[in-house]
PDB file of C-alpha atoms in Angstrom:
ATOM      1  CA  UNK A1422      16.301  42.579   5.026  1.00  0.00           C
ATOM      2  CA  UNK A1423      19.418  41.161   3.954  1.00  0.00           C
ATOM      3  CA  UNK A1424      19.988  38.245   6.605  1.00  0.00           C
ATOM      4  CA  UNK A1425      16.418  37.502   5.758  1.00  0.00           C
ATOM      5  CA  UNK A1426      17.370  37.126   1.979  1.00  0.00           C
ATOM      6  CA  UNK A1427      21.193  35.213   3.666  1.00  0.00           C
ATOM      7  CA  UNK A1428      18.326  33.278   5.219  1.00  0.00           C
ATOM      8  CA  UNK A1429      15.950  32.226   2.224  1.00  0.00           C
ATOM      9  CA  UNK A1430      18.992  31.129   0.112  1.00  0.00           C
ATOM     10  CA  UNK A1431      20.442  29.178   2.058  1.00  0.00           C
ATOM     11  CA  UNK A1432      16.907  27.317   2.962  1.00  0.00           C
ATOM     12  CA  UNK A1433      17.088  27.461  -1.118  1.00  0.00           C
ATOM     13  CA  UNK A1434      20.748  26.003  -0.749  1.00  0.00           C
ATOM     14  CA  UNK A1435      19.140  23.114   1.608  1.00  0.00           C
ATOM     15  CA  UNK A1436      15.906  22.418  -0.009  1.00  0.00           C
ATOM     16  CA  UNK A1437      17.973  21.759  -3.433  1.00  0.00           C
ATOM     17  CA  UNK A1438      20.511  19.663  -1.474  1.00  0.00           C
ATOM     18  CA  UNK A1439      18.252  17.116   0.336  1.00  0.00           C
ATOM     19  CA  UNK A1440      15.966  17.527  -3.754  1.00  0.00           C
ATOM     20  CA  UNK A1441      19.772  16.019  -4.862  1.00  0.00           C
ATOM     21  CA  UNK A1442      19.570  13.496  -1.780  1.00  0.00           C
ATOM     22  CA  UNK A1443      16.152  12.204  -3.479  1.00  0.00           C
ATOM     23  CA  UNK A1444      17.468  11.731  -6.679  1.00  0.00           C
ATOM     24  CA  UNK A1445      20.236   9.486  -6.005  1.00  0.00           C
ATOM     25  CA  UNK A1446      17.820   8.067  -4.520  1.00  0.00           C
ATOM     26  CA  UNK A1447      15.187   7.685  -7.212  1.00  0.00           C
ATOM     27  CA  UNK A1448      18.313   6.598  -9.375  1.00  0.00           C
ATOM     28  CA  UNK A1449      19.702   3.437  -6.724  1.00  0.00           C
ATOM     29  CA  UNK A1450      15.603   2.464  -7.211  1.00  0.00           C
ATOM     30  CA  UNK A1451      15.282   3.034 -10.541  1.00  0.00           C
ATOM     31  CA  UNK A1452      18.686   0.784 -11.207  1.00  0.00           C
ATOM     32  CA  UNK A1453      16.986  -1.951  -8.142  1.00  0.00           C
ATOM     33  CA  UNK A1454      14.189  -2.210 -10.256  1.00  0.00           C
ATOM     34  CA  UNK A1455      15.745  -3.522 -13.869  1.00  0.00           C
ATOM     35  CA  UNK A1456      17.576  -5.551 -12.227  1.00  0.00           C
ATOM     36  CA  UNK A1457      14.657  -7.232 -11.543  1.00  0.00           C
ATOM     37  CA  UNK A1458      12.750  -6.477 -14.755  1.00  0.00           C
ATOM     38  CA  UNK A1459      15.633  -7.651 -16.583  1.00  0.00           C
ATOM     39  CA  UNK A1460      15.587 -11.040 -13.149  1.00  0.00           C
ATOM     40  CA  UNK A1461      12.202 -11.699 -14.675  1.00  0.00           C
ATOM     41  CA  UNK A1462      13.056 -11.636 -18.385  1.00  0.00           C
ATOM     42  CA  UNK A1463      15.496 -13.428 -17.984  1.00  0.00           C
ATOM     43  CA  UNK A1464      13.112 -16.593 -15.836  1.00  0.00           C
ATOM     44  CA  UNK A1465      10.514 -16.036 -18.855  1.00  0.00           C
ATOM     45  CA  UNK A1466      12.793 -16.969 -21.098  1.00  0.00           C
ATOM     46  CA  UNK A1467      13.716 -20.517 -19.258  1.00  0.00           C
ATOM     47  CA  UNK A1468       9.997 -20.931 -18.728  1.00  0.00           C
ATOM     48  CA  UNK A1469       9.633 -20.321 -22.470  1.00  0.00           C
ATOM     49  CA  UNK A1470      12.297 -22.673 -23.503  1.00  0.00           C
ATOM     50  CA  UNK A1471      11.208 -25.717 -20.930  1.00  0.00           C
ATOM     51  CA  UNK A1472       7.454 -25.466 -21.648  1.00  0.00           C
ATOM     52  CA  UNK A1473       8.757 -25.313 -25.236  1.00  0.00           C
ATOM     53  CA  UNK A1474      10.458 -28.498 -24.966  1.00  0.00           C
ATOM     54  CA  UNK A1475       7.874 -29.960 -22.987  1.00  0.00           C
ATOM     55  CA  UNK A1476       5.610 -29.531 -25.323  1.00  0.00           C
ATOM     56  CA  UNK A1477       7.677 -31.026 -28.140  1.00  0.00           C
ATOM     57  CA  UNK A1478       8.387 -33.838 -25.800  1.00  0.00           C
ATOM     58  CA  UNK A1479       4.093 -34.820 -25.603  1.00  0.00           C
ATOM     59  CA  UNK A1480       3.761 -34.413 -29.279  1.00  0.00           C
ATOM     60  CA  UNK A1481       6.582 -36.825 -30.833  1.00  0.00           C
ATOM     61  CA  UNK A1482       4.801 -39.171 -27.833  1.00  0.00           C
ATOM     62  CA  UNK A1483       0.978 -38.920 -29.492  1.00  0.00           C
ATOM     63  CA  UNK A1484       2.864 -39.875 -33.162  1.00  0.00           C
ATOM     64  CA  UNK A1485       1.801 -43.158 -34.069  1.00  0.00           C
ATOM     65  CA  UNK A1486       4.068 -45.835 -33.741  1.00  0.00           C
ATOM     66  CA  UNK A1487       4.915 -44.868 -30.314  1.00  0.00           C
ATOM     67  CA  UNK A1488       3.432 -46.320 -27.735  1.00  0.00           C
ATOM     68  CA  UNK A1489       1.736 -43.688 -24.591  1.00  0.00           C
ATOM     69  CA  UNK A1490       1.553 -44.968 -20.847  1.00  0.00           C
ATOM     70  CA  UNK A1491      -0.917 -43.026 -19.817  1.00  0.00           C
ATOM     71  CA  UNK A1492       0.987 -42.194 -16.160  1.00  0.00           C
ATOM     72  CA  UNK A1493       3.611 -40.648 -18.917  1.00  0.00           C
ATOM     73  CA  UNK A1494       0.977 -38.528 -20.120  1.00  0.00           C
ATOM     74  CA  UNK A1495      -0.532 -37.083 -17.205  1.00  0.00           C
ATOM     75  CA  UNK A1496       3.077 -36.271 -15.497  1.00  0.00           C
ATOM     76  CA  UNK A1497       4.191 -33.975 -19.162  1.00  0.00           C
ATOM     77  CA  UNK A1498       0.203 -32.644 -18.687  1.00  0.00           C
ATOM     78  CA  UNK A1499       0.761 -31.416 -15.427  1.00  0.00           C
ATOM     79  CA  UNK A1500       3.685 -30.489 -15.571  1.00  0.00           C
ATOM     80  CA  UNK A1501       2.578 -28.646 -19.056  1.00  0.00           C
ATOM     81  CA  UNK A1502       0.333 -26.926 -16.502  1.00  0.00           C
ATOM     82  CA  UNK A1503       2.531 -25.964 -13.702  1.00  0.00           C
ATOM     83  CA  UNK A1504       5.186 -23.862 -15.875  1.00  0.00           C
ATOM     84  CA  UNK A1505       1.955 -22.706 -17.368  1.00  0.00           C
ATOM     85  CA  UNK A1506       0.892 -21.392 -13.914  1.00  0.00           C
ATOM     86  CA  UNK A1507       4.824 -20.007 -13.042  1.00  0.00           C
ATOM     87  CA  UNK A1508       5.001 -18.461 -16.208  1.00  0.00           C
ATOM     88  CA  UNK A1509       1.422 -15.993 -15.929  1.00  0.00           C
ATOM     89  CA  UNK A1510       2.582 -15.534 -12.813  1.00  0.00           C
ATOM     90  CA  UNK A1511       6.178 -14.482 -14.272  1.00  0.00           C
ATOM     91  CA  UNK A1512       3.737 -12.247 -16.329  1.00  0.00           C
ATOM     92  CA  UNK A1513       2.477 -10.661 -14.014  1.00  0.00           C
ATOM     93  CA  UNK A1514       4.257 -10.188 -12.171  1.00  0.00           C
ATOM     94  CA  UNK A1515       6.792  -8.842 -15.055  1.00  0.00           C
ATOM     95  CA  UNK A1516       4.094  -6.500 -15.936  1.00  0.00           C
ATOM     96  CA  UNK A1517       4.408  -5.212 -12.155  1.00  0.00           C
ATOM     97  CA  UNK A1518       7.741  -4.282 -12.307  1.00  0.00           C
ATOM     98  CA  UNK A1519       7.312  -2.020 -15.012  1.00  0.00           C
ATOM     99  CA  UNK A1520       4.098  -0.132 -13.974  1.00  0.00           C
ATOM    100  CA  UNK A1521       7.209   0.418 -11.402  1.00  0.00           C
ATOM    101  CA  UNK A1522       9.823   1.542 -13.266  1.00  0.00           C
ATOM    102  CA  UNK A1523       7.287   3.655 -15.248  1.00  0.00           C
ATOM    103  CA  UNK A1524       6.015   5.844 -11.744  1.00  0.00           C
ATOM    104  CA  UNK A1525      10.122   5.819 -10.725  1.00  0.00           C
ATOM    105  CA  UNK A1526      11.202   7.316 -14.454  1.00  0.00           C
ATOM    106  CA  UNK A1527       7.708   9.854 -13.393  1.00  0.00           C
ATOM    107  CA  UNK A1528       8.983  10.434 -10.476  1.00  0.00           C
ATOM    108  CA  UNK A1529      12.720  10.883 -11.185  1.00  0.00           C
ATOM    109  CA  UNK A1530      11.261  13.128 -14.280  1.00  0.00           C
ATOM    110  CA  UNK A1531       9.071  15.128 -11.741  1.00  0.00           C
ATOM    111  CA  UNK A1532      11.558  15.639  -8.783  1.00  0.00           C
ATOM    112  CA  UNK A1533      14.686  17.221 -11.969  1.00  0.00           C
ATOM    113  CA  UNK A1534      12.346  19.715 -12.983  1.00  0.00           C
ATOM    114  CA  UNK A1535      11.791  20.209  -9.200  1.00  0.00           C
ATOM    115  CA  UNK A1536      15.683  20.760  -8.978  1.00  0.00           C
ATOM    116  CA  UNK A1537      16.600  22.643 -11.652  1.00  0.00           C
ATOM    117  CA  UNK A1538      13.336  24.919 -10.679  1.00  0.00           C
ATOM    118  CA  UNK A1539      14.730  25.450  -7.119  1.00  0.00           C
ATOM    119  CA  UNK A1540      17.987  26.177  -8.602  1.00  0.00           C
ATOM    120  CA  UNK A1541      16.423  28.725 -11.174  1.00  0.00           C
ATOM    121  CA  UNK A1542      15.224  30.288  -8.001  1.00  0.00           C
ATOM    122  CA  UNK A1543      18.876  29.588  -6.258  1.00  0.00           C
ATOM    123  CA  UNK A1544      20.081  31.854  -9.171  1.00  0.00           C
ATOM    124  CA  UNK A1545      18.018  34.322  -9.245  1.00  0.00           C
ATOM    125  CA  UNK A1546      18.025  34.893  -5.706  1.00  0.00           C
ATOM    126  CA  UNK A1547      21.820  35.147  -5.758  1.00  0.00           C
ATOM    127  CA  UNK A1548      21.380  37.554  -8.333  1.00  0.00           C
ATOM    128  CA  UNK A1549      19.040  39.672  -6.670  1.00  0.00           C
ATOM    129  CA  UNK A1550      21.192  39.594  -3.784  1.00  0.00           C
ATOM    130  CA  UNK A1551      23.751  41.091  -5.388  1.00  0.00           C
ATOM    131  CA  UNK A1552      22.123  44.064  -7.476  1.00  0.00           C
ATOM    132  CA  UNK A1553      20.680  44.984  -3.566  1.00  0.00           C
ATOM    133  CA  UNK A1554      24.546  44.994  -2.293  1.00  0.00           C
ATOM    134  CA  UNK A1555      25.348  46.845  -5.249  1.00  0.00           C
ATOM    135  CA  UNK A1556      22.268  49.922  -5.132  1.00  0.00           C
ATOM    136  CA  UNK A1557      23.502  49.615  -1.601  1.00  0.00           C
ATOM    137  CA  UNK A1558      26.809  50.667  -2.287  1.00  0.00           C
ATOM    138  CA  UNK A1559      25.668  53.263  -5.029  1.00  0.00           C
ATOM    139  CA  UNK A1560      23.419  55.171  -3.269  1.00  0.00           C
ATOM    140  CA  UNK A1561      26.006  54.939  -0.485  1.00  0.00           C
ATOM    141  CA  UNK A1562      29.231  57.043  -3.095  1.00  0.00           C
ATOM    142  CA  UNK A1563      25.374  58.741  -4.235  1.00  0.00           C
ATOM    143  CA  UNK A1564      25.204  60.946  -0.685  1.00  0.00           C
ATOM    144  CA  UNK A1565      28.952  60.243   0.140  1.00  0.00           C
ATOM    145  CA  UNK A1566      28.895  62.811  -3.515  1.00  0.00           C
ATOM    146  CA  UNK A1567      25.719  65.067  -2.538  1.00  0.00           C
ATOM    147  CA  UNK A1568      27.956  65.061   0.641  1.00  0.00           C
ATOM    148  CA  UNK A1569      31.047  66.529  -0.726  1.00  0.00           C
ATOM    149  CA  UNK A1570      28.772  68.991  -3.401  1.00  0.00           C
ATOM    150  CA  UNK A1571      26.840  70.398  -0.389  1.00  0.00           C
ATOM    151  CA  UNK A1572      31.008  71.043   2.152  1.00  0.00           C
ATOM    152  CA  UNK A1573      32.292  72.499  -1.313  1.00  0.00           C
ATOM    153  CA  UNK A1574      29.995  74.550  -2.054  1.00  0.00           C
TER     154      UNK A1574
END
């Protein structure tokens, strides 16, 4: 009986170690996803700045009194369109990265709860094993006392 409980405790300890390794891998993945998210946000800010600058240039070229060259206008409009498409693509990537980060964080929460549950179960098993040993010792002491009483009588 005791050996079976010890094996269960060993299995629980191994599973707890494995869960902790998984949790550390999730933390690393979360860190990488966070970095990716920040890179995308930085790119989006840069593109926003470029778009604003190009729009300002386009507006200033349309002001009365300045000569507008059709080729320049078309090039600037194509540039703005290209940057806008890049921005939309980056927003989409940002959304995917945000969703992935949220999934990772939810998975970390679930793993944390599992690990906590495993640790509580392990602690209970240790207490049960200690109580079994204590009960065995007490029963041996009781038997010794009863034997002593029989011998005296």
